[in-house]
mmCIF file of C-alpha atoms in Angstrom:
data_model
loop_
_atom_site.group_PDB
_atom_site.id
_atom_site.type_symbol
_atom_site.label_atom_id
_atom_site.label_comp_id
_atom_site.label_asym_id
_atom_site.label_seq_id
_atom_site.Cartn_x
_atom_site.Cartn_y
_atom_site.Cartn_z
ATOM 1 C CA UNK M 1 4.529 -0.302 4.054
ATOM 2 C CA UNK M 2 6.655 2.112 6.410
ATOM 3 C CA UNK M 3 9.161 4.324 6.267
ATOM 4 C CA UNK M 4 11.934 3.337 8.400
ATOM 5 C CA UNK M 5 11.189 5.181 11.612
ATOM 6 C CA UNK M 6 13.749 4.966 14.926
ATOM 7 C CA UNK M 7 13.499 1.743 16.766
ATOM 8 C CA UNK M 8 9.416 0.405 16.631
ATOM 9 C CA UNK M 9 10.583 -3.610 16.957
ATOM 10 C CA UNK M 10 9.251 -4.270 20.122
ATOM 11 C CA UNK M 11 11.601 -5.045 22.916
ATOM 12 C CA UNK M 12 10.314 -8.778 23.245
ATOM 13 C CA UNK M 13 9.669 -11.165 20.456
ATOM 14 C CA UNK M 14 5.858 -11.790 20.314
ATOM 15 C CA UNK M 15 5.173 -14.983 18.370
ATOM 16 C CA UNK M 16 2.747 -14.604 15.031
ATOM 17 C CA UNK M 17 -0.957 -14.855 15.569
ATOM 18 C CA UNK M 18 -2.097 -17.477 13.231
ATOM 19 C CA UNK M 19 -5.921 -18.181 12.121
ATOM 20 C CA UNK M 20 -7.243 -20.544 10.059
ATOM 21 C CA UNK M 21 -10.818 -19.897 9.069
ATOM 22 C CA UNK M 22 -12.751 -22.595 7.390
ATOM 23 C CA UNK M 23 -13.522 -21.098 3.534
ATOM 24 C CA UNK M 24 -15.537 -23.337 1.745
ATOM 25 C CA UNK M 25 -14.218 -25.151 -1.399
ATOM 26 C CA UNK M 26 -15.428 -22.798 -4.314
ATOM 27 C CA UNK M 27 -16.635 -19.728 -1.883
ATOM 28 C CA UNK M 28 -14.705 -16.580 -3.721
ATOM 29 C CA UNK M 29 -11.863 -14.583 -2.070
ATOM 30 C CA UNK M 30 -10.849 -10.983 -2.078
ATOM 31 C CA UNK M 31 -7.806 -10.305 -1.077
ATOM 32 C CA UNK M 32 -6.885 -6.505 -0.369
ATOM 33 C CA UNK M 33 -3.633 -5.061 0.946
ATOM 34 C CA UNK M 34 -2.063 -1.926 2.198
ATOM 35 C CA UNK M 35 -5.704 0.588 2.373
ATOM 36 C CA UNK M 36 -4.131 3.111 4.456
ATOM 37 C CA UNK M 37 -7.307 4.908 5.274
ATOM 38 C CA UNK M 38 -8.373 5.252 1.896
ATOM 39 C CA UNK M 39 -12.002 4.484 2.379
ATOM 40 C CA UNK M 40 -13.103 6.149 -0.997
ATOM 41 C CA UNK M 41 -10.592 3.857 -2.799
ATOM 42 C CA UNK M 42 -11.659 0.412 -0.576
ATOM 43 C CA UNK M 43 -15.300 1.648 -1.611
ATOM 44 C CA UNK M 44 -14.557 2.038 -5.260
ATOM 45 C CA UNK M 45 -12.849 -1.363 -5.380
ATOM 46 C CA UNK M 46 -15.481 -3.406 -3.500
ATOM 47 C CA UNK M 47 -17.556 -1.704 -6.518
ATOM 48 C CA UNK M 48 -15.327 -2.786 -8.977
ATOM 49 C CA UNK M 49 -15.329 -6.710 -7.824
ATOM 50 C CA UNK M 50 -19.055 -6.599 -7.114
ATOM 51 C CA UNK M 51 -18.209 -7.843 -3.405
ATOM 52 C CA UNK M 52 -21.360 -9.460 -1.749
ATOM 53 C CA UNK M 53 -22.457 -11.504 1.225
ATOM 54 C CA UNK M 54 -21.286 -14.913 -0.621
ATOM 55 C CA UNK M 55 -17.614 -13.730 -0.701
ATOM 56 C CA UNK M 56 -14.782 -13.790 1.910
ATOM 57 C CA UNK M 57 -12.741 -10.174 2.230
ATOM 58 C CA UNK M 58 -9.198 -10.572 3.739
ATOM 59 C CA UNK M 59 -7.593 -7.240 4.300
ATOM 60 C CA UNK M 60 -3.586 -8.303 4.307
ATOM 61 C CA UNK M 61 -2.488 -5.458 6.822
ATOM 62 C CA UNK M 62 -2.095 -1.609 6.498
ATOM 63 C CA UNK M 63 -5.696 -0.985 6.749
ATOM 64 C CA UNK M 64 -5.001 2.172 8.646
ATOM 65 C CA UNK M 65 -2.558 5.038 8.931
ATOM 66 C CA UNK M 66 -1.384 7.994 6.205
ATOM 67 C CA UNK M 67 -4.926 8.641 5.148
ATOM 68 C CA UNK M 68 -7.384 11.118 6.072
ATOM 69 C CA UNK M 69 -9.880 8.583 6.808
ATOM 70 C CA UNK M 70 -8.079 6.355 8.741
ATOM 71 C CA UNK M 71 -11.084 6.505 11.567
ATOM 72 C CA UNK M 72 -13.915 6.177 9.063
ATOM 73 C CA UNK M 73 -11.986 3.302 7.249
ATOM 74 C CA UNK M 74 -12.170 1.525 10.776
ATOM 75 C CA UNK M 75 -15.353 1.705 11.192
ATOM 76 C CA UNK M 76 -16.734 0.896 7.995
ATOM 77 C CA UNK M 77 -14.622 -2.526 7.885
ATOM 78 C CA UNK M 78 -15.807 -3.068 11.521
ATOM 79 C CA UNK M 79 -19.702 -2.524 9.806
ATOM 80 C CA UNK M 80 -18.998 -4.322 6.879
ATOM 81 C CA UNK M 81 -17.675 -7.382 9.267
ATOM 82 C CA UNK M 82 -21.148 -7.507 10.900
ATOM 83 C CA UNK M 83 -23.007 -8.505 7.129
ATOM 84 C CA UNK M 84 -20.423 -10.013 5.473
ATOM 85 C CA UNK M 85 -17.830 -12.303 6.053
ATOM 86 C CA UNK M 86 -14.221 -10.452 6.980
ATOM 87 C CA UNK M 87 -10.935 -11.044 7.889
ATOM 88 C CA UNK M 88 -8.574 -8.596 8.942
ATOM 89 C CA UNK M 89 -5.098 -8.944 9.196
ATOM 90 C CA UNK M 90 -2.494 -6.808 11.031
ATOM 91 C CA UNK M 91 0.519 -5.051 9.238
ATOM 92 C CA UNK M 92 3.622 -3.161 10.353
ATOM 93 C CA UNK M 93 1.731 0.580 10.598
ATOM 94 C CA UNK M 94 -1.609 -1.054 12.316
ATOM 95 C CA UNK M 95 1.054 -3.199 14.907
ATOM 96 C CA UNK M 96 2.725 0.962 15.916
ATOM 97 C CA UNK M 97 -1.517 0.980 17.052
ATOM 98 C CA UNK M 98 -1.640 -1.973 18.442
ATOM 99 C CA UNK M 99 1.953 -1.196 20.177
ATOM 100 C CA UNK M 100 0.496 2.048 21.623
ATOM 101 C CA UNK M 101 -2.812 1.007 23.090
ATOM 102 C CA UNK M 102 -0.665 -2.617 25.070
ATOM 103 C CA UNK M 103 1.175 0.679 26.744
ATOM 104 C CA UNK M 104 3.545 3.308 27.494
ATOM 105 C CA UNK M 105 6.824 0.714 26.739
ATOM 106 C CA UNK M 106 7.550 2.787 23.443
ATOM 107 C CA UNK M 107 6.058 6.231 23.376
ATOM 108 C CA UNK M 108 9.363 7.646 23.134
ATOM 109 C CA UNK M 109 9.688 5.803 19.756
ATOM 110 C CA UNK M 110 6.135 6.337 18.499
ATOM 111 C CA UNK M 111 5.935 9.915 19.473
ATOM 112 C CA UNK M 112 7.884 11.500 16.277
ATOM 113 C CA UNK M 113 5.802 8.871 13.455
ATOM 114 C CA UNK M 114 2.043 10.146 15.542
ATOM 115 C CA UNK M 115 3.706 14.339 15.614
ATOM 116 C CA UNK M 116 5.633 14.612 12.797
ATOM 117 C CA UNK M 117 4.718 11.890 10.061
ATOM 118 C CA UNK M 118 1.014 10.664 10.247
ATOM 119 C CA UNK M 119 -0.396 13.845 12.236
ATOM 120 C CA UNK M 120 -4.052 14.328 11.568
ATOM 121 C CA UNK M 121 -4.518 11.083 9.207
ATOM 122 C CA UNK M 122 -3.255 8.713 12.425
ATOM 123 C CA UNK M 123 -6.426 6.604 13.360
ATOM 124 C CA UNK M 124 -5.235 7.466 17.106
ATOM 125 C CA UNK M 125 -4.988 10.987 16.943
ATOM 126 C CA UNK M 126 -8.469 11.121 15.148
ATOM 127 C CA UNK M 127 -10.249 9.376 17.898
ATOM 128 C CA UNK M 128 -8.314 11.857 20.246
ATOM 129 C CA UNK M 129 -10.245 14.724 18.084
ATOM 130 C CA UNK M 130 -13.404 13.035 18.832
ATOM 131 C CA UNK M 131 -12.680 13.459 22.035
ATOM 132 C CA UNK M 132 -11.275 17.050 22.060
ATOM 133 C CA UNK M 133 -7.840 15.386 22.852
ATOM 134 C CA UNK M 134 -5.102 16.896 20.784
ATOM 135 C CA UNK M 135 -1.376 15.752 22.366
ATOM 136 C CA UNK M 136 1.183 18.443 22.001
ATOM 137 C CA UNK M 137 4.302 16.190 23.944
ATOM 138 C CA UNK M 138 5.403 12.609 24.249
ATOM 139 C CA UNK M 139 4.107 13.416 27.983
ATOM 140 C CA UNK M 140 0.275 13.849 27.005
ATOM 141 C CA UNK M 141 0.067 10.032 24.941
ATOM 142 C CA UNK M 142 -0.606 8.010 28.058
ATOM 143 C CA UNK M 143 -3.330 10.365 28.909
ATOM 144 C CA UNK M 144 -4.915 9.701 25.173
ATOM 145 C CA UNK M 145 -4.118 6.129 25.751
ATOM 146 C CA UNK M 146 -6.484 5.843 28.449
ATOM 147 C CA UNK M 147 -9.271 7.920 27.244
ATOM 148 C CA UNK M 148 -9.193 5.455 23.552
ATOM 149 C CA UNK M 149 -9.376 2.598 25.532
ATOM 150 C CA UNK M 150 -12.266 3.944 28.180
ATOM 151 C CA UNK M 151 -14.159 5.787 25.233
ATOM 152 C CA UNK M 152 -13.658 3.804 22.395
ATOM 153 C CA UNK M 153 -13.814 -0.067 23.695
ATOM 154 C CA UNK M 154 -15.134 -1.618 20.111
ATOM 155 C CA UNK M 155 -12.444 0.052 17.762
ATOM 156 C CA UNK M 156 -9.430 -0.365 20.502
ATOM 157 C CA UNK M 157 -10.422 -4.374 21.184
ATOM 158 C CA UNK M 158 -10.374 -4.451 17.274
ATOM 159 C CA UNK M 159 -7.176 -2.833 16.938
ATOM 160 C CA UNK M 160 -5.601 -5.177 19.374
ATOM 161 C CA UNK M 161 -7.125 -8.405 18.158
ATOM 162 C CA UNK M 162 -5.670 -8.327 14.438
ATOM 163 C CA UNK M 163 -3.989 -11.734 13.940
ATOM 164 C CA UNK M 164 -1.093 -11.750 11.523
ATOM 165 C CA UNK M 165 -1.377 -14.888 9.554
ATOM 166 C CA UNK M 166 -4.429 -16.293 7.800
ATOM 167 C CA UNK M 167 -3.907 -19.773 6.660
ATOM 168 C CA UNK M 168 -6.689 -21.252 4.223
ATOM 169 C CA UNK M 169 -6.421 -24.130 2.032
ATOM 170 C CA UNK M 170 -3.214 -23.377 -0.657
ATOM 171 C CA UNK M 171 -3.339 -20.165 0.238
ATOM 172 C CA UNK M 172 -1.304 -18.057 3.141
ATOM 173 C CA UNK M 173 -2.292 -14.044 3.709
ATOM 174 C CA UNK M 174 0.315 -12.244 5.938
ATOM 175 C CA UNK M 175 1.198 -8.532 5.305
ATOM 176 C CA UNK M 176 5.426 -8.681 4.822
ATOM 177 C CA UNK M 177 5.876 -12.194 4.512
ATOM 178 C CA UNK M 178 7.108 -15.596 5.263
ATOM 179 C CA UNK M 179 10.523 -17.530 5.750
ATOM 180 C CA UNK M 180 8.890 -20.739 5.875
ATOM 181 C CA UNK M 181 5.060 -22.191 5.661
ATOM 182 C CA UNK M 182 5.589 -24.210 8.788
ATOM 183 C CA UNK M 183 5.751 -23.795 12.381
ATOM 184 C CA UNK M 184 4.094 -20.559 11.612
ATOM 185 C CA UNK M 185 3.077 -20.073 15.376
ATOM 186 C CA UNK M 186 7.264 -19.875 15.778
ATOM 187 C CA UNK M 187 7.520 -16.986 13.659
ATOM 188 C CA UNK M 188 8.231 -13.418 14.914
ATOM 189 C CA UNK M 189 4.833 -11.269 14.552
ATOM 190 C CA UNK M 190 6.732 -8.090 13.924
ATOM 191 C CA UNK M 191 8.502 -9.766 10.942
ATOM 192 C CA UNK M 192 5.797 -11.281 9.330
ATOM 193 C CA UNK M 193 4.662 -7.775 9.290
ATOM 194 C CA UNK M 194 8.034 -5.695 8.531
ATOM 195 C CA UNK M 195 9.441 -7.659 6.271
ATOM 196 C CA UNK M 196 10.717 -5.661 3.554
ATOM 197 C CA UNK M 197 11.703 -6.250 -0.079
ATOM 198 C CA UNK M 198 10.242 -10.268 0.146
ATOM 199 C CA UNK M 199 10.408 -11.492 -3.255
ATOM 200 C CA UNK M 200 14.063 -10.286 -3.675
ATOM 201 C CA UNK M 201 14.821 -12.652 -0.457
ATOM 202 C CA UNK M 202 14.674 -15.584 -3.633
ATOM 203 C CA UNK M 203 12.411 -17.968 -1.859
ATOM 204 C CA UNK M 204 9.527 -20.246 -3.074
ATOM 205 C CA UNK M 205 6.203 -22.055 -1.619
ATOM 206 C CA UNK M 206 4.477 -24.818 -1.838
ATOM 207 C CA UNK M 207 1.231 -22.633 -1.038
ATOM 208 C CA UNK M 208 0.825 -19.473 -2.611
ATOM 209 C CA UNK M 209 1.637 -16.550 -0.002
ATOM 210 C CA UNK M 210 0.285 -13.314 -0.623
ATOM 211 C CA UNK M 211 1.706 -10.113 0.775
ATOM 212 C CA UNK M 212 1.404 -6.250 0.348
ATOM 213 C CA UNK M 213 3.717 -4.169 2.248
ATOM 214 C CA UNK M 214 6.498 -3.207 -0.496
ATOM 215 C CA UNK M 215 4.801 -1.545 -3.268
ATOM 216 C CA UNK M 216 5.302 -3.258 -6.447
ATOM 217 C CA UNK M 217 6.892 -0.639 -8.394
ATOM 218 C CA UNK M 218 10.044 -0.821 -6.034
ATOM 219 C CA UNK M 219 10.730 -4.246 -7.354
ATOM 220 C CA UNK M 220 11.073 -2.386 -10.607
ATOM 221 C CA UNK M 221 14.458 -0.096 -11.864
ATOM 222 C CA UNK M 222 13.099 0.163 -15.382
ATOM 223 C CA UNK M 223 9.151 -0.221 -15.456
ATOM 224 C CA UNK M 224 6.530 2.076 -13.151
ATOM 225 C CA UNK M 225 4.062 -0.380 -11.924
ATOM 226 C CA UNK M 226 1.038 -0.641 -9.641
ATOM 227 C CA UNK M 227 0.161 -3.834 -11.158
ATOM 228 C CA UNK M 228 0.123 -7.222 -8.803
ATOM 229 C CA UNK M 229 2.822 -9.015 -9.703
ATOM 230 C CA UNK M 230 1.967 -12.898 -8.798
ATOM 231 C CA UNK M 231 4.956 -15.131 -9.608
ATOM 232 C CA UNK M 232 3.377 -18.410 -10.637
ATOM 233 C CA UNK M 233 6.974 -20.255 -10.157
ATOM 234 C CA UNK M 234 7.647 -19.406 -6.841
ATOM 235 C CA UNK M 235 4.140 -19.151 -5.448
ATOM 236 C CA UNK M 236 4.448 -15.225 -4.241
ATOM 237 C CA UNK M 237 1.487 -12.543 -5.287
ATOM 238 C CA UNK M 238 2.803 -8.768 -4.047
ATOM 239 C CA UNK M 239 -0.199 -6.837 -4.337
ATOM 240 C CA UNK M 240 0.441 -3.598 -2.925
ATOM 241 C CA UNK M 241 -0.351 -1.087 -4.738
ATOM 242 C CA UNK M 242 1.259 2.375 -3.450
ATOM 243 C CA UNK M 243 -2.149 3.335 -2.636
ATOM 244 C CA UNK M 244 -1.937 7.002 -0.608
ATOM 245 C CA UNK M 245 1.826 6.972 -0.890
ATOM 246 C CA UNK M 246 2.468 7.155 -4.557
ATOM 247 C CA UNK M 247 0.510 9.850 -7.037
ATOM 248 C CA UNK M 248 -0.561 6.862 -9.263
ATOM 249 C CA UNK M 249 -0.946 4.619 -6.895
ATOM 250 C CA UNK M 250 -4.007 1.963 -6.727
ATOM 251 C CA UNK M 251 -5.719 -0.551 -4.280
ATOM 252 C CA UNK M 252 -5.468 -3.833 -5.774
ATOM 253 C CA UNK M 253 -8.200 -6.676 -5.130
ATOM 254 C CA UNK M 254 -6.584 -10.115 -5.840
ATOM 255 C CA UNK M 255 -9.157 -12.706 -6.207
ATOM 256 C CA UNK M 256 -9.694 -15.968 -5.766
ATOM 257 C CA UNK M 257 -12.025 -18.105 -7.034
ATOM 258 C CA UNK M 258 -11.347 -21.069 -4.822
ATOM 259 C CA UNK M 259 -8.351 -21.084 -1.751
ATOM 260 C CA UNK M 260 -8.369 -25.127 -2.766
ATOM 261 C CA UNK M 261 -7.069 -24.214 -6.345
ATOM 262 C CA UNK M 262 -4.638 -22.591 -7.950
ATOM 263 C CA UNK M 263 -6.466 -19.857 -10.263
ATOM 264 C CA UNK M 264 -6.151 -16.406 -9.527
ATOM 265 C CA UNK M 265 -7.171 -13.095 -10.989
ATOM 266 C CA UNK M 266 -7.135 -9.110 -9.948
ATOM 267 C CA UNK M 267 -9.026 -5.709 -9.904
ATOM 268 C CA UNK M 268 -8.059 -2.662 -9.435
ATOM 269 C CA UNK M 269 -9.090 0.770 -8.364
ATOM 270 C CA UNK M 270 -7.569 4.259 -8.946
ATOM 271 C CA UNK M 271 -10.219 7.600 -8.798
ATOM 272 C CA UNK M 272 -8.298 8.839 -11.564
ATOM 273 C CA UNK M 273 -10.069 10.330 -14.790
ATOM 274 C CA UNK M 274 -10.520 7.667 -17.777
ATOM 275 C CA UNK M 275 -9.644 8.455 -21.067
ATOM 276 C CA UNK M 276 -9.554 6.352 -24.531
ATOM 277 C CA UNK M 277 -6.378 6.424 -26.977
ATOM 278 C CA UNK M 278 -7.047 7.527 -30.113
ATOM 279 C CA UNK M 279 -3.397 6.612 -31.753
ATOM 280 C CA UNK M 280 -1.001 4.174 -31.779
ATOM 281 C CA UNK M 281 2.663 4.450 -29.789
ATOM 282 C CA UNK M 282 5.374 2.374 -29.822
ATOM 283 C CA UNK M 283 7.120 1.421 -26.552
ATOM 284 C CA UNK M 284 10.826 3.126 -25.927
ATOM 285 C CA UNK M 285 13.493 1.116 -25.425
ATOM 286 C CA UNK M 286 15.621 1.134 -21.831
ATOM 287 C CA UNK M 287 13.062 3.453 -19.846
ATOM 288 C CA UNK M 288 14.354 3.858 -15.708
ATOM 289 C CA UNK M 289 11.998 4.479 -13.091
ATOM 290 C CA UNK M 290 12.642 6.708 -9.888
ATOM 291 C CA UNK M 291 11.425 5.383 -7.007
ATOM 292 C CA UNK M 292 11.514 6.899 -2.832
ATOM 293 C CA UNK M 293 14.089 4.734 -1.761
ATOM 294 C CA UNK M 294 16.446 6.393 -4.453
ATOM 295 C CA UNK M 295 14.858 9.466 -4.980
ATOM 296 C CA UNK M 296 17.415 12.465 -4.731
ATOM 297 C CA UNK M 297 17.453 14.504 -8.132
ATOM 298 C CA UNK M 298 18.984 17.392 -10.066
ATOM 299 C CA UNK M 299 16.806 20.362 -12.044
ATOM 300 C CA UNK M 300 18.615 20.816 -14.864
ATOM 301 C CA UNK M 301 15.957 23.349 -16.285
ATOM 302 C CA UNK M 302 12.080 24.437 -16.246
ATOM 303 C CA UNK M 303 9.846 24.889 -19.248
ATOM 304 C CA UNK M 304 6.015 25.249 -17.919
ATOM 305 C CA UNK M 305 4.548 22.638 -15.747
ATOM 306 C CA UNK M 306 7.399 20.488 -16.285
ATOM 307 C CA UNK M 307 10.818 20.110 -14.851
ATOM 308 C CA UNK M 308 13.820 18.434 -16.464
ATOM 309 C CA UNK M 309 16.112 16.329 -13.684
ATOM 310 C CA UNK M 310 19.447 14.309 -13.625
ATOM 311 C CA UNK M 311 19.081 11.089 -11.646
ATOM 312 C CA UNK M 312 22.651 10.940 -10.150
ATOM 313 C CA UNK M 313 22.110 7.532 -9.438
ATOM 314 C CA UNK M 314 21.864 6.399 -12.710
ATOM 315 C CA UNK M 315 23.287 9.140 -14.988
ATOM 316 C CA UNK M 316 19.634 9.379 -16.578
ATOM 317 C CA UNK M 317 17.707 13.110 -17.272
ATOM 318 C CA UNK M 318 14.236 12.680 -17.719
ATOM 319 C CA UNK M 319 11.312 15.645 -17.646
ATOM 320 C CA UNK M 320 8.921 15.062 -14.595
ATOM 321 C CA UNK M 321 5.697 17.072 -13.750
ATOM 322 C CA UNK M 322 6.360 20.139 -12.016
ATOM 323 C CA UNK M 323 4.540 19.256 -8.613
ATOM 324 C CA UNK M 324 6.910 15.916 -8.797
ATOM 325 C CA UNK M 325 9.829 18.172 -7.679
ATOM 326 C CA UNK M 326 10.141 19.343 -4.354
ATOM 327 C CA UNK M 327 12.950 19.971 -1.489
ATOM 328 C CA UNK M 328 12.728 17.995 1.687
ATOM 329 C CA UNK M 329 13.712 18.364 4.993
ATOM 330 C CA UNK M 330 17.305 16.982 4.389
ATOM 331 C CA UNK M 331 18.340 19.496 2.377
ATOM 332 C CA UNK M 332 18.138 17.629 -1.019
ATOM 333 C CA UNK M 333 15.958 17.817 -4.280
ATOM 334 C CA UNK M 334 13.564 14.994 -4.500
ATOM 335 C CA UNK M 335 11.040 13.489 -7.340
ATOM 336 C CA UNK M 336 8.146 11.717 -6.712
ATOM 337 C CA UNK M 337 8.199 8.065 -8.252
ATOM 338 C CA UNK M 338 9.084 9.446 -12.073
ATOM 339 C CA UNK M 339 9.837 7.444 -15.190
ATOM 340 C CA UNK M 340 10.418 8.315 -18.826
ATOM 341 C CA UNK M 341 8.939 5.585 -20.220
ATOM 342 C CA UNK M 342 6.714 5.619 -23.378
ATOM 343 C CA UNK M 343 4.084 3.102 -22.851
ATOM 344 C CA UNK M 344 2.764 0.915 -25.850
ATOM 345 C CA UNK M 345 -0.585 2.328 -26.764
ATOM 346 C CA UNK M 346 -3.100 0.836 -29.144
ATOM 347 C CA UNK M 347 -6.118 2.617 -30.578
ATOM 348 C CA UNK M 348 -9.279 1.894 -28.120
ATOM 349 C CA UNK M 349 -6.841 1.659 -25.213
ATOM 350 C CA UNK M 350 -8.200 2.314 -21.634
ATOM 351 C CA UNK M 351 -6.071 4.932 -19.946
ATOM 352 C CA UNK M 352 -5.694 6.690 -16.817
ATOM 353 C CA UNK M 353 -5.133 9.840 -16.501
ATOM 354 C CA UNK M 354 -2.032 11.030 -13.803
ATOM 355 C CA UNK M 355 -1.338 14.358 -15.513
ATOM 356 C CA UNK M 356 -1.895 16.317 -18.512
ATOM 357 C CA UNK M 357 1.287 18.120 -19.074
ATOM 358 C CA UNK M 358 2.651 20.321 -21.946
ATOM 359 C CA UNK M 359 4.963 17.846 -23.262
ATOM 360 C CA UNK M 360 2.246 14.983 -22.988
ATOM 361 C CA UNK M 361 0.007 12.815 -20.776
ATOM 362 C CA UNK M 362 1.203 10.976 -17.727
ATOM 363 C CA UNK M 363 -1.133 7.814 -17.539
ATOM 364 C CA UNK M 364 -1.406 4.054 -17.027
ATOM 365 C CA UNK M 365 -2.433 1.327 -18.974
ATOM 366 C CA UNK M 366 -2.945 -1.814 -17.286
ATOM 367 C CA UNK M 367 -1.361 -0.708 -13.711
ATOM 368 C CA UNK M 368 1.558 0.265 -15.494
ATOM 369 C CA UNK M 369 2.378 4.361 -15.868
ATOM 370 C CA UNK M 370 4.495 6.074 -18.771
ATOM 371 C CA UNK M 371 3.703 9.036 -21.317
ATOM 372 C CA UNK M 372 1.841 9.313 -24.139
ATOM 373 C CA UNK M 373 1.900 11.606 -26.971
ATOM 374 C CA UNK M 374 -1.057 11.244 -28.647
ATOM 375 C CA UNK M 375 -4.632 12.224 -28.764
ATOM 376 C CA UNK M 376 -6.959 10.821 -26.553
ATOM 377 C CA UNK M 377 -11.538 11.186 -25.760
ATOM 378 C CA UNK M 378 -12.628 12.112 -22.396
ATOM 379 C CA UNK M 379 -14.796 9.451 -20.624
#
């Protein structure tokens, strides 16, 4: 997923690049969305799922772009594609790439997201660095263009040869999403790729389309979620898991066991600390959860490492970690995502640990994140 940056649409309509790879009936999938240079976290998960030489890896778009190893990421897919069997699949923030190295059509547009937003974690302006190119002006990107494409032929031809659908069996894999499961070649590549809020659009499949893009807690007003959410009516699995962009945000493997079926089942990774519950605690009742898109907050007062905000938007107050809180370049108080939700907790209980605050720990249970009061054991 993207911010919404000033016009990055390209100026013509370039029709979706479809593939349709034969996966054998049976042969195990892994389905991963929305990396963002996060090679530690695509690391831990490939752990997680045990991912071999007998499995198929499709990387649903966002592979690159807002993390600090955007570069590295690259390459290590690109290494991993040489021993095992990978498919990689464009999305919105690897097509402003792709956009950049076709030519200078849109550097105005692209200048502000490479200076201003991605900086140092672009997968462009790393290879740049390699190179002891460092642009300083919208004037100085078609010089960098040329020296990627001359000095770095393998990742560039990589970057530019994404596709943007895979098609397999019952299964379809494109980053934003689909209007329809036909006439795919028709479709616009740019909005198979930017193709925001896709499950609230109330359609359904016949084949199950998976998408990342929109991280899954945004579907959410009440409940803070990193969780898949695969809708078994309408034939939709979101996987995205706010990986780099949200504090408890996780890289989500969705997996399945045969694209000729309809079973399905997930993994997750997080590089947070572990911890076991030791008591019980009760869910609470009507819990709200902040999220970017509505973000703007009030302090209302500070006690220690925690902060206590008004949401105007919905009236609430809620206490958020200190670090949550911070004033942006528009003048206004923000939160990161923030919820006051108490999570049910059962003795035994898994957790992860986002904070440890004075009035409690910040932690998820199952991809979902809330508070809880009580004790827990390290490990």
């Amino acid at each position: 997923m993207s911010r919404p940056f000033a016009p990055l649409r390209p100026p013509v309509s370039q029709p979706a690049r479809v593939i349709r790879p034969r996966i054998e009936p049976g042969r195990r999938v892994v389905a991963v969305s929305d990396i963002h240079g996060n090679l530690p976290f695509l690391k831990g998960l490939l752990d997680a799922v045990r991912f071999s030489p007998a499995d198929v890896l499709i990387l649903v778009g966002d592979l690159l772009e807002k993390g600090r190893d955007s570069l590295a990421t690259l390459r290590y897919v690109m290494e991993l594609g040489r021993t095992h069997t990978v498919y990689p699949l464009c999305g919105n923030c690897d097509h402003i790439d792709q956009t950049f190295l076709s030519g200078p059509g849109m550097d105005e547009a692209l200048w502000p997201v490479l200076s201003q937003f991605w900086r140092e974690r672009s997968v462009l302006l790393q290879m740049g660095a390699e190179l002891g190119l460092a642009p300083r002006r919208q004037s100085d990107l078609p010089a960098l263009r040329a020296a990627l494409l001359e000095h770095f032929p393998r990742e560039t031809g990589f970057l530019l040869s994404l596709p943007t659908i895979l098609e397999a069996g019952n299964f379809l894999f494109v980053h934003g999403g689909v209007p329809r499961e036909d006439d795919l070649e028709g479709l616009d590549a740019y909005e198979c790729m930017k193709n925001d809020d896709f499950r609230g659009q109330g359609r359904s499949f016949r084949k199950w389309v998976v998408v990342g893009h929109w991280p899954v807690t945004l579907y959410d007003p009440h409940i803070q979620r990193s969780a898949p959410l695969i809708d078994h009516d309408r034939h939709i699995a979101s996987i995205d898991g706010g990986c780099v962009l949200k504090v408890d945000g996780q890289l989500n493997a969705l997996i399945v066991p045969d694209v000729y079926g309809e079973a399905l089942d997930w993994a997750w990774y997080d590089g947070l600390d572990q911890a076991t519950a030791l008591d019980p605690q009760a869910p609470s009742a009507d819990p709200v959860n902040i999220r970017w898109s509505d973000s703007v907050v009030e302090v209302l007062e500070e006690e220690g490492d925690c902060v206590r905000v008004r949401h105007p938007s919905t009236g609430r107050t809620l206490w958020v970690p200190r670090d949550f809180v911070r004033l942006r370049p528009d003048g206004k108080t923000h939160t990161e995502d923030a919820t006051d939700y108490l999570l049910p907790v059962a003795p035994g209980d898994r957790l992860s640990l986002v904070r440890r605050t004075q009035r409690g720990l910040l932690v998820k249970k199952d991809g979902v994140t809330g508070w809880y009061r009580g004790r827990v054991s390290r490990g």
